[in-house]
Short mmCIF file of C-alpha atoms in Angstrom, two decimals:
data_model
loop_
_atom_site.label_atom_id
_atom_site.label_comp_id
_atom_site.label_asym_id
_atom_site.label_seq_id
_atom_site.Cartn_x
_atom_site.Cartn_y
_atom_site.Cartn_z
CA UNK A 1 100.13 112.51 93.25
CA UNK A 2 102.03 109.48 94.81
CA UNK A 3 102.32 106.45 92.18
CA UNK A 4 100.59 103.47 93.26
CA UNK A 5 103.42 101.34 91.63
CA UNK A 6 106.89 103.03 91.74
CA UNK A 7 109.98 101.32 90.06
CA UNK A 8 111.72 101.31 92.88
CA UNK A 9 110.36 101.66 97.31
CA UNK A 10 113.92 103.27 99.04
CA UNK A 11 113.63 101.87 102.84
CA UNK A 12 115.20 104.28 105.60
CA UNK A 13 115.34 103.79 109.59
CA UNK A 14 116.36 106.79 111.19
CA UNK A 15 117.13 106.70 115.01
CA UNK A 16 118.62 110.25 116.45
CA UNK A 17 119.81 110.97 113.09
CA UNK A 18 119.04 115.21 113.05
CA UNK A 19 123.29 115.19 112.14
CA UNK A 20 123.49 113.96 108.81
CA UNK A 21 119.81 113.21 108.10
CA UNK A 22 119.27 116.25 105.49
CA UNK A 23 122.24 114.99 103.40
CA UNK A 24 121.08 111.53 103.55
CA UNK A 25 117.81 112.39 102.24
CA UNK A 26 118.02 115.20 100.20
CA UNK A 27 121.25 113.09 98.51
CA UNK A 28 117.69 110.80 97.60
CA UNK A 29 115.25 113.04 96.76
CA UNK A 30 118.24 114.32 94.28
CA UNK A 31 118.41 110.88 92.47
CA UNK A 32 118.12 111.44 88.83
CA UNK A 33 116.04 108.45 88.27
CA UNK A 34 113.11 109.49 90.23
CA UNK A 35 110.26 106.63 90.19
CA UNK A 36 110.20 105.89 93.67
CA UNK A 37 108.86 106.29 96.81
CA UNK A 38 110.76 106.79 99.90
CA UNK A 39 109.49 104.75 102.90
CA UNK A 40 111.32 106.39 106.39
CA UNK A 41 111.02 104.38 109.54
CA UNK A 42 111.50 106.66 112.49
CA UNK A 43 112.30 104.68 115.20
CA UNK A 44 111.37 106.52 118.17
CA UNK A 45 113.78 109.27 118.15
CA UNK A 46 114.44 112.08 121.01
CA UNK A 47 115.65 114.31 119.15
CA UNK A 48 114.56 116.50 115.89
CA UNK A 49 114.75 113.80 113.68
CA UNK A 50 110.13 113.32 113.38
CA UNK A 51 110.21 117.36 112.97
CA UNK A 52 113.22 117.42 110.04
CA UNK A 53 111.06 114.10 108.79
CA UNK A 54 107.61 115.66 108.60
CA UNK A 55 108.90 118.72 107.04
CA UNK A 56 110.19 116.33 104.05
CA UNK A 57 107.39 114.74 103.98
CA UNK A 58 105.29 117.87 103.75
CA UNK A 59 107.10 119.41 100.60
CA UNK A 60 107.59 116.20 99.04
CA UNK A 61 104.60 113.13 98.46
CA UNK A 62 106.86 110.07 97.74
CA UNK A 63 108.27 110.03 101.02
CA UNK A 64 105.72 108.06 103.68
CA UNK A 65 107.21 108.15 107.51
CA UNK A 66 106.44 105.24 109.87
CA UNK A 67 106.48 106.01 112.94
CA UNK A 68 108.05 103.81 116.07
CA UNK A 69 106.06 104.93 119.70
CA UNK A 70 109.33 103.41 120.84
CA UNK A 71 113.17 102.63 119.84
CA UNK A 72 112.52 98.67 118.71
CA UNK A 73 115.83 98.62 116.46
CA UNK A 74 116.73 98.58 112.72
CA UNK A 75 115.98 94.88 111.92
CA UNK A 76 111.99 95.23 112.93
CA UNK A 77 112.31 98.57 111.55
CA UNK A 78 112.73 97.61 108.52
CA UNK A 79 110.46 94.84 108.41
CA UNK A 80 107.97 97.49 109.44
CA UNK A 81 108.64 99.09 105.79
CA UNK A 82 109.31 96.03 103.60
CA UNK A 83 105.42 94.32 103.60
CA UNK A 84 104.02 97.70 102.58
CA UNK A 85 106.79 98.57 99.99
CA UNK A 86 105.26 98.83 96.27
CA UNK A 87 108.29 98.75 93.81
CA UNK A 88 109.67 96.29 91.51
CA UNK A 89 112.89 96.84 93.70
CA UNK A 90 114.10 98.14 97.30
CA UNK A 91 116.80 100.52 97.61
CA UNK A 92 118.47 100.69 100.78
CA UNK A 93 119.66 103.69 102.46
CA UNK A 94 121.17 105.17 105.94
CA UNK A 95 120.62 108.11 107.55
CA UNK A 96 123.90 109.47 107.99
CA UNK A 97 124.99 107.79 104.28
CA UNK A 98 124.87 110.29 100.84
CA UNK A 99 123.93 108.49 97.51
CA UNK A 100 125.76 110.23 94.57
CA UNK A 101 122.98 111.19 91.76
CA UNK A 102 123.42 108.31 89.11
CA UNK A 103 123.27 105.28 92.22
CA UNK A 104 119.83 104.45 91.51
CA UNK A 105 119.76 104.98 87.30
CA UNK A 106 122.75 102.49 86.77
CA UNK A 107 120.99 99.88 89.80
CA UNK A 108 118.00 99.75 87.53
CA UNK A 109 119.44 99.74 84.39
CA UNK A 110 121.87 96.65 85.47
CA UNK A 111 118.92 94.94 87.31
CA UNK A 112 116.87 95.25 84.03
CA UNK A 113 119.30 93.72 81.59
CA UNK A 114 120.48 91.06 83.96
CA UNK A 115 116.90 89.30 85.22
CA UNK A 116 118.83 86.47 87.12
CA UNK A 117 120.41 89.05 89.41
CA UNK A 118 118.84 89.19 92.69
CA UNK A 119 120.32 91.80 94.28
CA UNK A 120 123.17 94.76 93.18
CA UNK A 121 124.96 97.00 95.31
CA UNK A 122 127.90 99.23 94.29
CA UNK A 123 131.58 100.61 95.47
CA UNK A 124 131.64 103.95 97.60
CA UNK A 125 133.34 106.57 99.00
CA UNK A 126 134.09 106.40 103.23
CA UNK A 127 133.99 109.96 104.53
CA UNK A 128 134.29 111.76 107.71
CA UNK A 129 132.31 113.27 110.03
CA UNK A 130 132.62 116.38 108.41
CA UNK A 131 131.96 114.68 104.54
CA UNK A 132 135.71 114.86 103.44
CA UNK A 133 136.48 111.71 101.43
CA UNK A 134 139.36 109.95 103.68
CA UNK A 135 138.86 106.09 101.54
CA UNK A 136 137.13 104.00 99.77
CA UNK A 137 135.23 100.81 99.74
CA UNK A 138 136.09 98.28 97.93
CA UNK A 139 134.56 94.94 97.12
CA UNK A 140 134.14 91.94 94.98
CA UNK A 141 132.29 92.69 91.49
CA UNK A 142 130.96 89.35 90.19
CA UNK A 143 128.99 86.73 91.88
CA UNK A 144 132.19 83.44 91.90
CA UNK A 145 134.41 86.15 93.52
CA UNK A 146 131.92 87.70 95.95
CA UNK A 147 130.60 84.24 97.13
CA UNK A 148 133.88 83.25 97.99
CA UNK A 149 134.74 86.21 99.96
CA UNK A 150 131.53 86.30 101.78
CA UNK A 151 132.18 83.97 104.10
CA UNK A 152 135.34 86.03 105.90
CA UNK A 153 133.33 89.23 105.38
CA UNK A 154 130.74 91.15 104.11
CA UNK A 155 131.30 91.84 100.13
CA UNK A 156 128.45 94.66 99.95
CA UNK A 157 127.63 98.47 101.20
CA UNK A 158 124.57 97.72 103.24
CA UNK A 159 123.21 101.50 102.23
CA UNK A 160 123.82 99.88 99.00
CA UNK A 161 121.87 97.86 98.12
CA UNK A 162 119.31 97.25 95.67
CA UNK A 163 116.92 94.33 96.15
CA UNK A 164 114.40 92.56 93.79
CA UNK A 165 111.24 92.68 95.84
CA UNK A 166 109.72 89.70 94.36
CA UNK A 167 112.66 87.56 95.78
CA UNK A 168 112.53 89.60 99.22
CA UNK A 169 108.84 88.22 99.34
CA UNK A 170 109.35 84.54 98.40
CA UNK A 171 112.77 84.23 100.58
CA UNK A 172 111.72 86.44 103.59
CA UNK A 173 113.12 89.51 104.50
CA UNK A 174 115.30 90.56 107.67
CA UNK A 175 115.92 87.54 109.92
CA UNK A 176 114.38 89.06 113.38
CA UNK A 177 116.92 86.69 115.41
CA UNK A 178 119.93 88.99 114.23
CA UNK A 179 119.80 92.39 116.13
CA UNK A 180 123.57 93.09 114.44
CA UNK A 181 124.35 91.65 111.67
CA UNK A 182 120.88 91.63 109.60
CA UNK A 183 122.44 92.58 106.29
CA UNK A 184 124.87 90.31 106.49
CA UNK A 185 122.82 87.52 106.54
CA UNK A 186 120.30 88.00 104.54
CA UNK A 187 123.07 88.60 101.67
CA UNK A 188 124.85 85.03 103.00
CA UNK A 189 120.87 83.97 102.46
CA UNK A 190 120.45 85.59 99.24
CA UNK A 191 123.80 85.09 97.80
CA UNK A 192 123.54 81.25 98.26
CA UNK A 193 120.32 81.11 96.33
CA UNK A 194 120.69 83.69 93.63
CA UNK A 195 123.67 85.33 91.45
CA UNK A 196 124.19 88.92 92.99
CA UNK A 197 126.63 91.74 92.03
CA UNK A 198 128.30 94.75 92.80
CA UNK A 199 128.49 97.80 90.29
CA UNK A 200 132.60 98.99 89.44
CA UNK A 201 130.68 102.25 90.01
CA UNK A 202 131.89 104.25 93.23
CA UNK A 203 128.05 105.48 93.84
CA UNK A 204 127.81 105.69 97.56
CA UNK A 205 129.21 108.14 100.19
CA UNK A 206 129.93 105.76 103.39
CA UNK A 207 129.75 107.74 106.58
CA UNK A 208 132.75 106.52 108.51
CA UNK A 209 131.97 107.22 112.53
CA UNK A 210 133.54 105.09 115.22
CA UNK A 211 130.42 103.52 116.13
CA UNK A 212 131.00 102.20 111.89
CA UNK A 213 133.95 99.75 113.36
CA UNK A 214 131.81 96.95 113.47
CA UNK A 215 134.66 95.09 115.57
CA UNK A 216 134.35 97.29 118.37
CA UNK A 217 130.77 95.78 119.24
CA UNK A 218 131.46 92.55 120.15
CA UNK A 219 127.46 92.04 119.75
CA UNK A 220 127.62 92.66 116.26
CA UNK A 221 130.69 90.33 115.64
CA UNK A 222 129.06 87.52 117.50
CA UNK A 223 125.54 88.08 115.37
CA UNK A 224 128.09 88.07 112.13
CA UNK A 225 129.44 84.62 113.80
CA UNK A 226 126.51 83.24 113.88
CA UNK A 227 125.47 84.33 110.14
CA UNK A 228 128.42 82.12 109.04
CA UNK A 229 127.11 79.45 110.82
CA UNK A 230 124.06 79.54 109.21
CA UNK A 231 125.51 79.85 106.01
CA UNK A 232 127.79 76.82 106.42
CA UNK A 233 124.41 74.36 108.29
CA UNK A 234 121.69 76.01 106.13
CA UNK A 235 122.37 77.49 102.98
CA UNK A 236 125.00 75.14 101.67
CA UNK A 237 127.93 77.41 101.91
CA UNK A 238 131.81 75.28 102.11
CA UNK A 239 131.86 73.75 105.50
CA UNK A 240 135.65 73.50 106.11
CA UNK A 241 136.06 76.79 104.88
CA UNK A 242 133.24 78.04 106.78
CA UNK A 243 134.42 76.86 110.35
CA UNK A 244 137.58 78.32 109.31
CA UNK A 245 136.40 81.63 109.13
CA UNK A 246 134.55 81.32 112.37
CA UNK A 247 137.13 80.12 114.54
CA UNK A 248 139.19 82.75 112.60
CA UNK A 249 136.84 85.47 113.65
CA UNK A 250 135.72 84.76 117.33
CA UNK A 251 140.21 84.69 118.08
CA UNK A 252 139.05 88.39 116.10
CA UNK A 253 137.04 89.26 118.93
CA UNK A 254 139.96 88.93 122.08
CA UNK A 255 142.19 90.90 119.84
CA UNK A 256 142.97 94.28 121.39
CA UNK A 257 141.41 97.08 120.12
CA UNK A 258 144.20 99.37 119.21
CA UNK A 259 145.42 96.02 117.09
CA UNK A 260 142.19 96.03 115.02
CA UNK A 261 142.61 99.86 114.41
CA UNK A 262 145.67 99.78 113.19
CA UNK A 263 144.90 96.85 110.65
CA UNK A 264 142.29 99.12 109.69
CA UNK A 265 144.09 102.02 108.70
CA UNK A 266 146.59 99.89 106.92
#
């Protein structure tokens, strides 16, 4: 029987995921901390993504789908999911990411002895296409450091992330103005509020794809622009340091691409 009040609601939008979406849910359903459910937004896929979802969801009675009659992206995707989640907290996952076995254990466990912590994420692997492990992600640990890096970029795993739901509810959850860019601001938003943390832990598999290279979609730089400025004119981020950053990141977008790569794989 599904629990009425799970520790923890794990939010998923899948669009044309049939690729890697086994991994990325079976890498859930694997999780030995198992006091959730698993809320699955499928976004009005063409492909065998609602067949591979309802088979899940057949075998298994945490996992609810919701279904999209049309493509209507991941930020009102997930706000689809986030008013009917029950838990305490919301996990975040990807379709094409893998969550090692212990992610969600050690998220609770740090969220339970540390009560001012709004929201945790953790350090990963990046893969490949094919799941080979080619990097890894890392990140600021503790709030002073991650708040000062946030500005220039974004200090947390968005597949990450572990959310308390009563501070989703009182702050609001993904801004609908930001098509790109919606996890990045409502960490900025979070973060400016509320300590927050990443775990040393590498828990996380990060799917590295070329559509990943965030850079290469101008769209999604200019919605990550326009987080900063929010930050710096609403939630009482460093001005100066701030416009910095911006002015530093829209010369970003003119750079060439084989430039950008290149930094990258330095």
């Amino acid at each position: 029987m599904p629990n009425n009040h799970p520790k923890i609601s794990v939010v998923m939008c899948c669009y044309n995921g049939e690729k890697f979406l086994r991994e990325a849910v079976n890498s859930i359903l694997s999780q030995t901390f198992d006091d959730f459910e698993f809320l699955i937004v499928q976004d009005g896929s063409t492909d065998l993504t609602p067949l591979i979802l309802q088979e899940y969801a057949q075998k298994d009675g945490r996992i609810r789908i919701i279904s999209n009659a049309k493509n209507i992206g991941l930020t009102k995707s997930l706000n689809k999911a986030l008013p009917i989640a029950r838990g305490d907290y919301v996990a975040r996952m990807d379709d094409d990411d893998i969550a090692l076995p212990q992610r969600f254990a050690k998220q609770v466990d740090f969220l339970e002895k540390n009560p001012k912590i709004a929201l945790v994420g953790c350090l990963g692997f990046i893969i490949n296409e094919r799941g080979e492990v080619i990097g890894e992600k890392k990140l600021a640990l503790h709030y002073q450091e991650i708040k000062k890096r946030l500005l220039f970029n974004n200090q947390f795993i968005h597949s990450s992330l572990m959310i308390r739901k009563s501070v989703l509810d009182k702050e609001g959850f993904y801004n609908e103005k930001f098509k790109k860019a919606q996890d990045y601001e409502l960490v900025l938003r979070l973060a400016g509020k509320y300590p927050v943390a990443n775990l040393p832990e590498k828990l996380l598999k990060w799917r590295f794809l070329p559509s990943s290279l965030s850079w290469q979609n101008k769209e999604q730089q200019k919605y990550a622009i326009l987080a900063r400025w929010w930050a710096i004119t609403k939630y009482g981020y460093p001005k100066i340091r701030g416009l910095y950053y911006i002015i530093i990141r829209y010369i970003w977008l003119y750079v060439p691409k084989w430039v950008k790569m290149r930094r990258y794989q330095n």
